[in-house]
Amino acid sequence: MSDSRAVLITGSTGGIGAATVALLRRRGFTVYAGVRGRAGFGEGIREVTLDVADPESVAAAAKQVAAEVGGLRAVINNAGVIVQGPIELVPADEWRRQFEVNTLGPASVVREFLPLVRAGAGRIINVSAPTGRVAMPLLGALSASKAGLEALSNALRLELAAWNIPVVVVEPGSTESAIFTKAGAAAQEALERTDGDRVALYGAHLAAYEKASARFKPGPAEKVAEVIVRAVEAPRPKRRYTVGDARTLAAVLTRLPVGLRERALSSALGLKGIKA
């Protein structure tokens, strides 16, 4: 096996992860697919038990992969969850879950797998989101966790420059994935555990957000997978790749004055004009 053709990806069982695993395999890579349970991938895919929220699981996965290869072409931090709802209503355990998966998880993966990346002259690829650069109302927890991932990526890029290890951020827009359905179910469960009087305060906000979300047309996960694989294969990958409607957010919202940006977001999400 050629070490330079081996790749680890977390969050490999659905949406962007599954599409990326399939494309990497078609491109001739040996894929180590991080999973929390059995996924039943086909031939050529090596399943690795890996729960990014559990540092011991990450360390064990790194030892397993190191026993088989001397280096990695890339580590792709794709695992993620979405915690949604007004910040006042998000329970503490949901805040912890958000950061354990989206921010602390990639940090653990980098810490344990970096020796293999260094040995393979590879690169780190972190899958972020537009919310990492433009904080969204009712997605405060997600925005904070992705902003943390953005900061982690920027710091890591400078720390690893001595070894010429690229650190890449892939920023997908709205993408077809079960993650959104899971997020909605988790948010509803969290609201049911929250004081009803406080939930009622945000009734108009929640209704407006649900209506606005229904208007979004998510793009195919395969488009994001193509960009991730491009970042894996490129001799000199870019620092950032944006995909789908993330390009619009990057081109427009990040360049607006703060006040104008806030008004645009409130209007787009139907929050403008809501009064207590």
XYZ file of N, CA, C and O in Angstrom, residues 53-231:
716
model
N -15.842 12.840 19.737
C -16.126 13.452 21.039
C -15.474 12.697 22.187
O -15.560 13.131 23.335
N -14.805 11.588 21.883
C -14.162 10.750 22.898
C -12.660 10.692 22.606
O -12.229 9.970 21.706
N -11.838 11.446 23.333
C -10.395 11.464 23.056
C -9.744 10.086 23.082
O -8.813 9.821 22.306
N -10.219 9.201 23.940
C -9.642 7.855 23.988
C -9.952 7.086 22.706
O -9.106 6.332 22.205
N -11.144 7.278 22.169
C -11.505 6.643 20.908
C -10.621 7.157 19.776
O -10.172 6.386 18.916
N -10.364 8.457 19.764
C -9.521 9.044 18.727
C -8.103 8.487 18.819
O -7.487 8.130 17.808
N -7.574 8.398 20.034
C -6.219 7.883 20.225
C -6.117 6.429 19.771
O -5.138 6.038 19.114
N -7.124 5.628 20.091
C -7.118 4.222 19.684
C -7.187 4.102 18.161
O -6.523 3.243 17.556
N -7.976 4.957 17.532
C -8.081 4.931 16.072
C -6.751 5.276 15.425
O -6.345 4.665 14.423
N -6.047 6.252 15.983
C -4.750 6.638 15.434
C -3.752 5.487 15.533
O -2.971 5.243 14.607
N -3.778 4.763 16.639
C -2.887 3.615 16.789
C -3.221 2.528 15.770
O -2.330 1.894 15.199
N -4.520 2.322 15.527
C -4.937 1.304 14.558
C -4.439 1.652 13.163
O -3.891 0.798 12.445
N -4.606 2.905 12.771
C -4.183 3.309 11.433
C -2.658 3.279 11.324
O -2.100 2.833 10.314
N -1.961 3.715 12.365
C -0.501 3.728 12.341
C 0.089 2.332 12.224
O 1.210 2.162 11.720
N -0.655 1.329 12.673
C -0.187 -0.047 12.553
C -0.255 -0.554 11.115
O 0.357 -1.564 10.783
N -0.981 0.166 10.263
C -1.173 -0.288 8.882
C -0.461 0.568 7.854
O -0.101 0.083 6.770
N -0.270 1.851 8.136
C 0.390 2.735 7.169
C 1.440 3.580 7.869
O 1.370 3.821 9.075
N 2.398 4.032 7.085
C 3.448 4.866 7.662
C 3.155 6.345 7.576
O 3.851 7.163 8.164
N 2.113 6.705 6.831
C 1.771 8.110 6.685
C 0.434 8.280 6.000
O -0.101 7.336 5.413
N -0.120 9.488 6.062
C -1.410 9.783 5.459
C -1.299 10.954 4.493
O -0.598 11.936 4.764
N -2.012 10.840 3.390
C -2.092 11.946 2.436
C -2.927 13.092 2.999
O -2.637 14.267 2.757
N -3.976 12.727 3.756
C -4.847 13.767 4.314
C -5.626 13.235 5.493
O -5.937 12.040 5.569
N -5.922 14.129 6.408
C -6.919 13.896 7.452
C -8.043 14.888 7.201
O -7.810 16.097 7.122
N -9.261 14.374 7.054
C -10.422 15.208 6.753
C -11.339 15.226 7.967
O -11.959 14.213 8.310
N -11.400 16.366 8.634
C -12.294 16.532 9.780
C -13.673 16.942 9.256
O -13.950 18.117 9.045
N -14.517 15.930 9.054
C -15.837 16.174 8.495
C -16.962 15.998 9.511
O -18.044 16.566 9.344
N -16.742 15.231 10.560
C -17.803 14.961 11.536
C -18.333 16.271 12.113
O -17.568 17.181 12.432
N -19.649 16.366 12.228
C -20.233 17.578 12.782
C -21.682 17.374 13.171
O -22.344 16.444 12.696
N -22.165 18.218 14.053
C -23.575 18.231 14.443
C -24.058 19.669 14.422
O -23.249 20.616 14.437
N -25.370 19.832 14.364
C -25.977 21.155 14.392
C -26.878 21.250 15.612
O -27.802 20.446 15.770
N -26.585 22.202 16.474
C -27.460 22.515 17.595
C -28.115 23.851 17.273
O -27.429 24.844 17.042
N -29.436 23.865 17.234
C -30.137 25.083 16.858
C -31.106 25.514 17.951
O -31.474 24.737 18.815
N -31.480 26.769 17.878
C -32.381 27.340 18.869
C -31.805 28.608 19.463
O -30.594 28.855 19.383
N -32.648 29.450 20.062
C -32.158 30.661 20.728
C -31.159 30.301 21.830
O -31.337 29.306 22.542
N -30.133 31.087 21.964
C -29.075 30.798 22.934
C -29.641 30.625 24.340
O -29.207 29.753 25.099
N -30.629 31.416 24.685
C -31.238 31.336 26.016
C -31.879 29.980 26.274
O -31.987 29.546 27.429
N -32.287 29.297 25.209
C -33.035 28.049 25.365
C -32.200 26.792 25.135
O -32.710 25.681 25.322
N -30.967 26.937 24.716
C -30.135 25.757 24.448
C -29.578 25.223 25.764
O -28.834 25.929 26.459
N -29.907 23.985 26.144
C -29.420 23.423 27.414
C -27.901 23.263 27.430
O -27.262 23.158 26.379
N -27.353 23.214 28.609
C -25.898 23.119 28.767
C -25.333 21.870 28.101
O -24.256 21.910 27.494
N -26.052 20.739 28.197
C -25.532 19.511 27.596
C -25.480 19.602 26.075
O -24.615 19.015 25.431
N -26.410 20.377 25.474
C -26.385 20.563 24.031
C -25.225 21.467 23.613
O -24.608 21.265 22.560
N -24.928 22.468 24.434
C -23.744 23.287 24.173
C -22.481 22.434 24.187
O -21.626 22.557 23.314
N -22.381 21.561 25.182
C -21.196 20.700 25.265
C -21.109 19.780 24.058
O -20.026 19.590 23.478
N -22.230 19.188 23.670
C -22.242 18.288 22.511
C -21.803 19.031 21.253
O -21.041 18.502 20.436
N -22.279 20.261 21.100
C -21.923 21.047 19.924
C -20.413 21.234 19.811
O -19.819 21.011 18.757
N -19.781 21.638 20.920
C -18.352 21.910 20.876
C -17.508 20.634 20.896
O -16.430 20.593 20.290
N -17.986 19.608 21.580
C -17.220 18.360 21.626
C -17.061 17.750 20.243
O -16.014 17.178 19.924
N -18.073 17.871 19.410
C -18.009 17.291 18.064
C -17.366 18.253 17.072
O -16.470 17.879 16.314
N -17.814 19.508 17.060
C -17.415 20.435 15.995
C -16.067 21.121 16.211
O -15.441 21.536 15.241
N -15.641 21.268 17.455
C -14.424 22.035 17.724
C -13.377 21.196 18.465
O -12.241 21.057 18.003
N -13.757 20.640 19.601
C -12.801 19.830 20.356
C -12.479 18.528 19.625
O -11.347 18.030 19.711
N -13.461 17.989 18.898
C -13.233 16.760 18.138
C -12.122 16.915 17.116
O -11.156 16.127 17.102
N -12.203 17.916 16.215
C -11.105 18.116 15.275
C -9.758 18.354 15.955
O -8.718 17.904 15.456
N -9.770 19.050 17.097
C -8.509 19.266 17.816
C -7.918 17.930 18.270
O -6.696 17.711 18.164
N -8.762 17.023 18.763
C -8.286 15.701 19.180
C -7.748 14.908 17.989
O -6.706 14.248 18.078
N -8.478 14.961 16.881
C -8.053 14.228 15.680
C -6.704 14.737 15.188
O -5.806 13.950 14.857
N -6.553 16.051 15.150
C -5.270 16.623 14.722
C -4.155 16.188 15.662
O -3.069 15.763 15.224
N -4.401 16.275 16.948
C -3.368 15.926 17.935
C -2.888 14.487 17.747
O -1.682 14.214 17.793
N -3.808 13.566 17.531
C -3.440 12.151 17.470
C -2.929 11.720 16.094
O -2.063 10.833 15.999
N -3.437 12.323 15.032
C -3.092 11.860 13.685
C -2.000 12.687 13.021
O -1.508 12.306 11.954
N -1.603 13.803 13.626
C -0.609 14.655 12.992
C 0.718 13.944 12.707
O 1.331 14.186 11.650
N 1.214 13.060 13.577
C 2.444 12.347 13.221
C 2.332 11.578 11.903
O 3.286 11.541 11.125
N 1.161 11.001 11.633
C 0.970 10.291 10.371
C 0.883 11.256 9.194
O 1.356 10.956 8.096
N 0.280 12.411 9.410
C 0.216 13.416 8.351
C 1.617 13.940 8.043
O 2.003 14.094 6.877
N 2.383 14.195 9.072
C 3.759 14.680 8.880
C 4.590 13.638 8.131
O 5.331 13.968 7.197
N 4.456 12.383 8.525
C 5.224 11.316 7.878
C 4.821 11.136 6.421
O 5.657 10.774 5.580
N 3.551 11.381 6.102
C 3.069 11.201 4.738
C 3.109 12.457 3.899
O 2.591 12.462 2.779
N 3.724 13.532 4.426
C 3.742 14.821 3.715
C 2.322 15.191 3.278
O 2.081 15.608 2.153
N 1.387 15.022 4.209
C -0.019 15.224 3.897
C -0.537 16.595 4.269
O 0.226 17.555 4.413
N -1.854 16.662 4.435
C -2.497 17.926 4.781
C -3.704 17.689 5.669
O -4.247 16.567 5.717
N -4.131 18.740 6.367
C -5.323 18.714 7.209
C -6.425 19.456 6.464
O -6.212 20.573 5.984
N -7.606 18.844 6.384
C -8.753 19.477 5.734
C -9.896 19.526 6.731
O -10.375 18.485 7.201
N -10.316 20.729 7.090
C -11.396 20.918 8.055
C -12.650 21.400 7.340
O -12.610 22.418 6.631
N -13.747 20.687 7.537
C -15.020 21.071 6.920
C -15.741 22.013 7.874
O -16.161 21.622 8.961
N -15.863 23.259 7.468
C -16.470 24.290 8.296
C -17.878 24.592 7.792
O -18.569 23.707 7.292
N -18.306 25.838 7.913
C -19.634 26.269 7.469
C -19.626 27.785 7.391
O -18.817 28.445 8.061
N -20.519 28.380 6.598
C -20.585 29.844 6.542
C -20.822 30.478 7.911
O -20.392 31.607 8.158
N -21.489 29.747 8.811
C -21.744 30.277 10.154
C -20.467 30.494 10.947
O -20.476 31.180 11.967
N -19.360 29.906 10.499
C -18.089 30.148 11.160
C -17.565 31.543 10.929
O -16.754 32.049 11.702
N -18.046 32.170 9.854
C -17.608 33.544 9.546
C -18.726 34.564 9.720
O -18.458 35.736 9.987
N -19.964 34.116 9.554
C -21.121 35.003 9.734
C -22.052 34.331 10.729
O -22.745 33.365 10.403
N -22.069 34.809 11.962
C -22.902 34.201 13.003
C -24.378 34.376 12.661
O -24.823 35.463 12.286
N -25.132 33.294 12.809
C -26.547 33.300 12.445
C -27.421 33.240 13.691
O -27.167 32.434 14.596
N -28.470 34.058 13.761
C -29.404 33.955 14.883
C -30.110 32.612 14.866
O -30.398 32.058 13.806
N -30.378 32.083 16.043
C -30.967 30.770 16.271
C -30.033 29.633 15.874
O -30.405 28.471 15.912
N -28.818 30.000 15.501
C -27.759 29.020 15.274
C -26.494 29.490 15.996
O -25.381 29.315 15.514
N -26.696 30.093 17.160
C -25.570 30.649 17.901
C -24.567 29.596 18.336
O -23.354 29.820 18.266
N -25.047 28.437 18.786
C -24.137 27.382 19.235
C -23.318 26.857 18.056
O -22.096 26.681 18.160
N -23.988 26.600 16.940
C -23.278 26.145 15.742
C -22.276 27.199 15.290
O -21.121 26.874 14.979
N -22.711 28.448 15.240
C -21.820 29.521 14.796
C -20.579 29.605 15.674
O -19.451 29.750 15.170
N -20.768 29.519 16.976
C -19.632 29.596 17.896
C -18.676 28.427 17.692
O -17.446 28.600 17.704
N -19.222 27.229 17.494
C -18.362 26.054 17.331
C -17.582 26.120 16.026
O -16.405 25.753 15.968
N -18.206 26.597 14.956
C -17.517 26.691 13.670
C -16.532 27.859 13.653
O -15.488 27.786 12.998
N -16.855 28.939 14.378
C -15.881 30.022 14.520
C -14.634 29.509 15.235
O -13.504 29.886 14.899
N -14.843 28.635 16.227
C -13.714 28.009 16.904
C -12.895 27.158 15.959
O -11.656 27.157 16.011
N -13.572 26.413 15.068
C -12.863 25.585 14.089
C -12.081 26.460 13.108
O -10.966 26.104 12.703
N -12.651 27.598 12.739
C -11.947 28.529 11.852
C -10.670 29.038 12.528
O -9.595 29.076 11.914
N -10.783 29.441 13.791
C -9.617 29.938 14.515
C -8.568 28.839 14.679
O -7.359 29.081 14.526
N -9.031 27.634 15.010
C -8.123 26.496 15.134
C -7.354 26.287 13.834
O -6.132 26.079 13.833
N -8.065 26.353 12.713
C -7.441 26.123 11.401
C -6.401 27.188 11.102
O -5.298 26.882 10.611
N -6.728 28.438 11.389
C -5.807 29.530 11.090
C -4.533 29.445 11.936
O -3.425 29.687 11.442
N -4.699 29.114 13.213
C -3.528 28.974 14.077
C -2.680 27.769 13.663
O -1.442 27.843 13.591
N -3.358 26.666 13.361
C -2.657 25.433 13.001
C -1.847 25.618 11.719
O -0.735 25.091 11.594
N -2.397 26.373 10.775
C -1.698 26.599 9.503
C -0.321 27.230 9.744
O 0.677 26.849 9.114
N -0.264 28.184 10.650
C 1.005 28.848 10.955
C 1.936 27.925 11.747
O 3.153 27.926 11.539
N 1.359 27.132 12.641
C 2.179 26.225 13.450
C 2.832 25.138 12.609
O 3.947 24.680 12.921
N 2.151 24.713 11.523
C 2.649 23.596 10.718
C 3.407 24.043 9.477
O 3.838 23.212 8.681
N 3.587 25.359 9.332
C 4.287 25.865 8.150
C 5.715 25.335 8.066
O 6.250 25.126 6.974
N 6.344 25.082 9.204
C 7.721 24.592 9.202
C 7.850 23.250 8.494
O 8.923 22.919 7.976
N 6.756 22.488 8.470
C 6.782 21.175 7.814
C 6.052 21.198 6.463
O 5.829 20.156 5.869
N 5.683 22.392 6.025
C 4.953 22.535 4.754
C 3.685 21.678 4.722
O 3.353 21.063 3.707
N 2.980 21.650 5.850
C 1.724 20.914 5.934
C 0.577 21.899 5.723
O 0.334 22.762 6.578
N -0.144 21.810 4.608
C -1.261 22.727 4.374
C -2.420 22.439 5.330
O -2.684 21.283 5.681
N -3.086 23.492 5.739
C -4.326 23.373 6.505
C -5.411 24.064 5.689
O -5.343 25.265 5.434
N -6.386 23.275 5.276
C -7.406 23.719 4.335
C -8.761 23.777 5.031
O -9.109 22.878 5.806
N -9.523 24.817 4.747
C -10.908 24.903 5.202
C -11.818 24.748 3.996
O -11.675 25.475 3.006
N -12.726 23.790 4.055
C -13.767 23.633 3.039
C -15.064 24.134 3.650
O -15.464 23.694 4.735
N -15.712 25.057 2.957
C -16.890 25.737 3.490
C -18.106 25.441 2.602
O -18.360 26.149 1.635
N -18.846 24.381 2.908
C -20.038 24.081 2.109
C -21.186 25.022 2.465
O -21.277 25.515 3.585
N -22.076 25.230 1.503
C -23.320 25.926 1.804
C -24.365 24.913 2.232
O -24.046 23.853 2.788
N -25.621 25.202 1.969
C -26.701 24.268 2.305
C -26.528 22.992 1.489
O -26.396 23.040 0.265
N -26.496 21.854 2.167
C -26.188 20.586 1.520
C -27.186 19.522 1.950
O -27.582 19.465 3.119
N -27.577 18.690 1.011
C -28.502 17.600 1.321
C -27.852 16.655 2.332
O -26.811 16.075 2.070
N -28.476 16.517 3.486
C -27.914 15.672 4.534
C -28.958 15.441 5.611
O -29.779 16.324 5.894
N -28.881 14.267 6.233
C -29.780 13.959 7.349
C -29.440 14.762 8.588
O -30.209 14.770 9.555
N -28.318 15.478 8.562
C -27.902 16.240 9.744
C -28.933 17.293 10.121
O -29.139 17.594 11.292
N -29.639 17.831 9.121
C -30.626 18.872 9.403
C -31.872 18.289 10.068
O -32.458 18.895 10.963
N -32.274 17.098 9.620
C -33.403 16.424 10.255
C -33.079 16.085 11.701
O -33.890 16.278 12.611
N -31.862 15.582 11.917
C -31.430 15.254 13.273
C -31.375 16.503 14.142
O -31.730 16.468 15.324
N -30.934 17.612 13.552
C -30.843 18.859 14.311
C -32.214 19.330 14.744
O -32.412 19.778 15.878
N -33.194 19.218 13.840
C -34.552 19.634 14.176
C -35.145 18.794 15.289
O -35.785 19.325 16.208
N -34.906 17.480 15.226
C -35.427 16.586 16.256
C -34.767 16.871 17.607
O -35.434 16.886 18.651
N -33.452 17.107 17.583
C -32.734 17.396 18.827
C -33.185 18.724 19.423
O -33.326 18.859 20.641
N -33.438 19.703 18.555
C -33.886 21.012 19.037
C -35.261 20.908 19.692
O -35.516 21.516 20.736
N -36.147 20.128 19.075
C -37.480 19.955 19.639
C -37.414 19.267 20.994
O -38.099 19.665 21.948
N -36.557 18.260 21.109
C -36.402 17.545 22.377
C -35.857 18.481 23.448
O -36.285 18.446 24.605
N -34.917 19.346 23.052
C -34.342 20.287 24.009
C -35.378 21.300 24.477
O -35.437 21.648 25.665
N -36.221 21.765 23.556
C -37.265 22.723 23.926
C -38.254 22.118 24.910
O -38.754 22.802 25.804
N -38.518 20.829 24.741
C -39.452 20.151 25.637
C -38.898 20.040 27.053
O -39.657 19.839 28.005
N -37.583 20.183 27.203
C -36.953 20.132 28.523
C -36.767 21.520 29.119
O -36.203 21.666 30.193
N -37.205 22.543 28.398
C -36.984 23.932 28.813
C -38.285 24.527 29.335
O -39.379 24.136 28.917
N -38.163 25.470 30.243
C -39.330 26.136 30.811
C -40.239 26.678 29.713
O -39.805 27.442 28.844
N -41.513 26.278 29.768
C -42.465 26.643 28.729
C -42.671 28.134 28.572
O -42.872 28.630 27.459
N -42.636 28.869 29.656
C -42.828 30.314 29.577
C -41.694 30.982 28.802
O -41.924 31.933 28.043
N -40.489 30.473 28.986
C -39.351 31.053 28.271
C -39.398 30.662 26.796
O -39.050 31.474 25.925
N -39.820 29.445 26.506
C -39.962 29.024 25.103
C -40.985 29.902 24.391
O -40.787 30.324 23.245
N -42.080 30.217 25.095
C -43.147 31.029 24.494
C -42.644 32.406 24.076
O -43.164 32.999 23.113
N -41.649 32.928 24.769
C -41.097 34.230 24.414
C -40.549 34.249 22.991
O -40.522 35.299 22.342
N -40.099 33.088 22.525
C -39.462 33.001 21.211
C -40.368 32.357 20.162
O -39.887 31.937 19.112
N -41.654 32.294 20.448
C -42.572 31.645 19.513
C -42.490 32.223 18.112
O -42.418 31.482 17.114
N -42.497 33.540 17.992
C -42.442 34.190 16.676
C -41.095 33.943 16.003
O -41.028 33.738 14.777
N -40.027 33.957 16.789
C -38.701 33.697 16.224
C -38.619 32.286 15.631
O -38.141 32.097 14.510
N -39.100 31.314 16.401
C -39.012 29.920 15.962
C -39.862 29.670 14.723
O -39.451 28.960 13.800
N -41.046 30.276 14.685
C -41.926 30.119 13.521
C -41.290 30.749 12.286
O -41.338 30.177 11.184
N -40.697 31.926 12.449
C -40.062 32.608 11.323
C -38.864 31.816 10.812
O -38.661 31.695 9.589
N -38.081 31.258 11.732
C -36.906 30.484 11.333
C -37.331 29.235 10.557
O -36.732 28.896 9.527
N -38.364 28.557 11.037
C -38.833 27.351 10.357
C -39.315 27.679 8.943
O -39.036 26.951 7.986
N -40.032 28.782 8.801
C -40.532 29.196 7.484
C -39.378 29.554 6.550
O -39.366 29.172 5.371
N -38.408 30.280 7.073
C -37.261 30.674 6.259
C -36.435 29.462 5.843
O -35.964 29.371 4.698
N -36.261 28.522 6.751
C -35.463 27.323 6.452
C -36.082 26.514 5.324
O -35.367 25.895 4.525
N -37.406 26.505 5.251
C -38.089 25.738 4.211
C -37.811 26.282 2.815
O -37.993 25.574 1.817
N -37.372 27.534 2.731
C -37.104 28.141 1.423
C -35.745 27.757 0.865
O -35.493 27.908 -0.329
N -34.844 27.286 1.722
C -33.507 26.944 1.256
C -33.543 25.671 0.416
O -34.217 24.700 0.753
N -32.812 25.677 -0.676
C -32.715 24.524 -1.559
C -31.308 23.937 -1.442
O -30.369 24.436 -2.064
N -31.154 22.916 -0.621
C -29.808 22.363 -0.419
C -29.253 21.728 -1.687
O -29.986 21.138 -2.481
N -27.944 21.855 -1.856
C -27.274 21.260 -3.003
C -26.840 19.842 -2.710
O -26.849 19.391 -1.558
N -26.436 19.102 -3.735
C -26.033 17.709 -3.548
C -24.714 17.578 -2.799
O -23.788 18.380 -3.003
N -24.641 16.563 -1.952
C -23.411 16.322 -1.191
C -22.242 16.000 -2.100
O -21.082 16.278 -1.759
N -22.533 15.441 -3.273
C -21.464 15.067 -4.199
C -20.644 16.267 -4.650
O -19.441 16.148 -4.920
N -21.281 17.449 -4.746
C -20.549 18.660 -5.141
C -19.513 19.041 -4.090
O -18.408 19.482 -4.416
N -19.877 18.875 -2.831
C -18.932 19.166 -1.757
C -17.806 18.125 -1.763
O -16.630 18.460 -1.584
N -18.174 16.860 -1.985
C -17.167 15.794 -2.030
C -16.134 16.069 -3.115
O -14.927 15.838 -2.921
N -16.582 16.561 -4.257
C -15.659 16.867 -5.345
C -14.625 17.914 -4.919
O -13.440 17.809 -5.257
N -15.072 18.902 -4.169
C -14.158 19.952 -3.714
C -13.193 19.415 -2.666
O -11.994 19.726 -2.676
N -13.691 18.582 -1.751
C -12.810 17.992 -0.739
C -11.724 17.154 -1.400
O -10.537 17.248 -1.048
N -12.114 16.338 -2.376
C -11.132 15.488 -3.059
C -10.146 16.341 -3.854
O -8.950 16.018 -3.937
N -10.619 17.458 -4.395
C -9.705 18.380 -5.084
C -8.651 18.896 -4.107
O -7.468 19.004 -4.437
N -9.077 19.193 -2.878
C -8.133 19.663 -1.866
C -7.154 18.565 -1.446
O -6.015 18.843 -1.079
